[in-house]
PDB file of C-alpha atoms in Angstrom:
ATOM      1  CA  MET A   1      15.513 -26.790-172.155  1.00 60.00           C
ATOM      2  CA  THR A   2      18.175 -26.696-174.846  1.00 66.00           C
ATOM      3  CA  THR A   3      19.966 -23.466-175.675  1.00 74.00           C
ATOM      4  CA  LEU A   4      21.469 -22.769-179.062  1.00 78.00           C
ATOM      5  CA  SER A   5      25.123 -21.881-179.245  1.00 85.00           C
ATOM      6  CA  LYS A   6      26.226 -18.664-180.888  1.00 95.00           C
ATOM      7  CA  PHE A   7      28.804 -18.951-183.678  1.00 96.00           C
ATOM      8  CA  TYR A   8      31.098 -16.320-185.188  1.00 97.00           C
ATOM      9  CA  THR A   9      33.236 -16.037-188.296  1.00 97.00           C
ATOM     10  CA  PRO A  10      37.008 -15.587-187.959  1.00 97.00           C
ATOM     11  CA  ARG A  11      36.535 -11.977-189.109  1.00 97.00           C
ATOM     12  CA  GLN A  12      34.094 -11.296-186.271  1.00 97.00           C
ATOM     13  CA  VAL A  13      36.369 -12.917-183.673  1.00 97.00           C
ATOM     14  CA  ALA A  14      39.360 -10.937-184.961  1.00 97.00           C
ATOM     15  CA  SER A  15      37.324  -7.747-184.666  1.00 97.00           C
ATOM     16  CA  PHE A  16      36.201  -8.592-181.104  1.00 94.00           C
ATOM     17  CA  LEU A  17      39.770  -9.288-180.010  1.00 95.00           C
ATOM     18  CA  GLY A  18      41.393  -6.449-181.953  1.00 96.00           C
ATOM     19  CA  ILE A  19      43.744  -8.742-183.878  1.00 97.00           C
ATOM     20  CA  SER A  20      44.164  -9.806-187.504  1.00 97.00           C
ATOM     21  CA  GLN A  21      42.218 -12.552-189.239  1.00 97.00           C
ATOM     22  CA  LEU A  22      45.535 -14.201-190.056  1.00 98.00           C
ATOM     23  CA  THR A  23      46.150 -14.654-186.349  1.00 97.00           C
ATOM     24  CA  ILE A  24      42.756 -16.306-185.934  1.00 97.00           C
ATOM     25  CA  TYR A  25      43.488 -18.726-188.797  1.00 97.00           C
ATOM     26  CA  LYS A  26      46.921 -19.491-187.310  1.00 97.00           C
ATOM     27  CA  TRP A  27      45.333 -20.254-183.946  1.00 96.00           C
ATOM     28  CA  ILE A  28      42.851 -22.573-185.680  1.00 96.00           C
ATOM     29  CA  ASP A  29      45.693 -24.349-187.532  1.00 96.00           C
ATOM     30  CA  ASP A  30      47.746 -24.624-184.322  1.00 95.00           C
ATOM     31  CA  GLY A  31      44.789 -26.014-182.368  1.00 93.00           C
ATOM     32  CA  LYS A  32      44.741 -23.035-180.021  1.00 93.00           C
ATOM     33  CA  LEU A  33      41.214 -22.083-181.145  1.00 95.00           C
ATOM     34  CA  LYS A  34      38.586 -24.668-182.006  1.00 95.00           C
ATOM     35  CA  ALA A  35      36.598 -24.037-185.189  1.00 96.00           C
ATOM     36  CA  TYR A  36      34.164 -25.911-187.395  1.00 96.00           C
ATOM     37  CA  LYS A  37      34.027 -25.927-191.193  1.00 95.00           C
ATOM     38  CA  VAL A  38      30.440 -25.232-192.282  1.00 92.00           C
ATOM     39  CA  ASN A  39      29.687 -24.917-196.006  1.00 94.00           C
ATOM     40  CA  GLN A  40      33.262 -23.896-196.857  1.00 93.00           C
ATOM     41  CA  ARG A  41      33.394 -21.353-193.988  1.00 95.00           C
ATOM     42  CA  TRP A  42      35.089 -21.571-190.639  1.00 96.00           C
ATOM     43  CA  MET A  43      32.759 -20.931-187.701  1.00 97.00           C
ATOM     44  CA  ILE A  44      33.866 -20.483-184.109  1.00 97.00           C
ATOM     45  CA  GLU A  45      31.600 -21.158-181.170  1.00 96.00           C
ATOM     46  CA  GLN A  46      31.251 -18.404-178.572  1.00 95.00           C
ATOM     47  CA  LYS A  47      32.323 -20.706-175.727  1.00 94.00           C
ATOM     48  CA  ASP A  48      35.574 -21.482-177.550  1.00 94.00           C
ATOM     49  CA  VAL A  49      36.370 -17.775-177.886  1.00 94.00           C
ATOM     50  CA  GLU A  50      35.652 -17.354-174.172  1.00 92.00           C
ATOM     51  CA  ASN A  51      37.884 -20.333-173.339  1.00 91.00           C
ATOM     52  CA  LEU A  52      40.708 -18.769-175.331  1.00 89.00           C
ATOM     53  CA  VAL A  53      40.271 -15.327-173.758  1.00 88.00           C
ATOM     54  CA  TYR A  54      39.985 -16.645-170.207  1.00 90.00           C
ATOM     55  CA  GLY A  55      42.949 -18.998-170.533  1.00 84.00           C
ATOM     56  CA  LYS A  56      41.285 -22.393-170.843  1.00 73.00           C
ATOM     57  CA  GLY A  57      42.496 -22.980-174.431  1.00 62.00           C
ATOM     58  CA  ALA A  58      40.941 -25.265-177.007  1.00 62.00           C
ATOM     59  CA  THR A  59      40.030 -28.851-176.404  1.00 56.00           C
ATOM     60  CA  ARG A  60      40.468 -31.121-179.400  1.00 53.00           C
ATOM     61  CA  GLN A  61      37.793 -33.725-180.012  1.00 47.00           C
TER      62      GLN A  61
END
């Protein structure tokens, strides 16, 4: 059985973490947080937020 991943916008992730959107975009630019560009919007997968929070960091592909 395949499960669908949950995706969030940078605004949502910033709200969850209590930080600014600018910080989220900086982390994306620095490669600290993995994100995908979908129809001109950045989307961040839930597992990548969890990896950041729990210290695993982003893995570039």
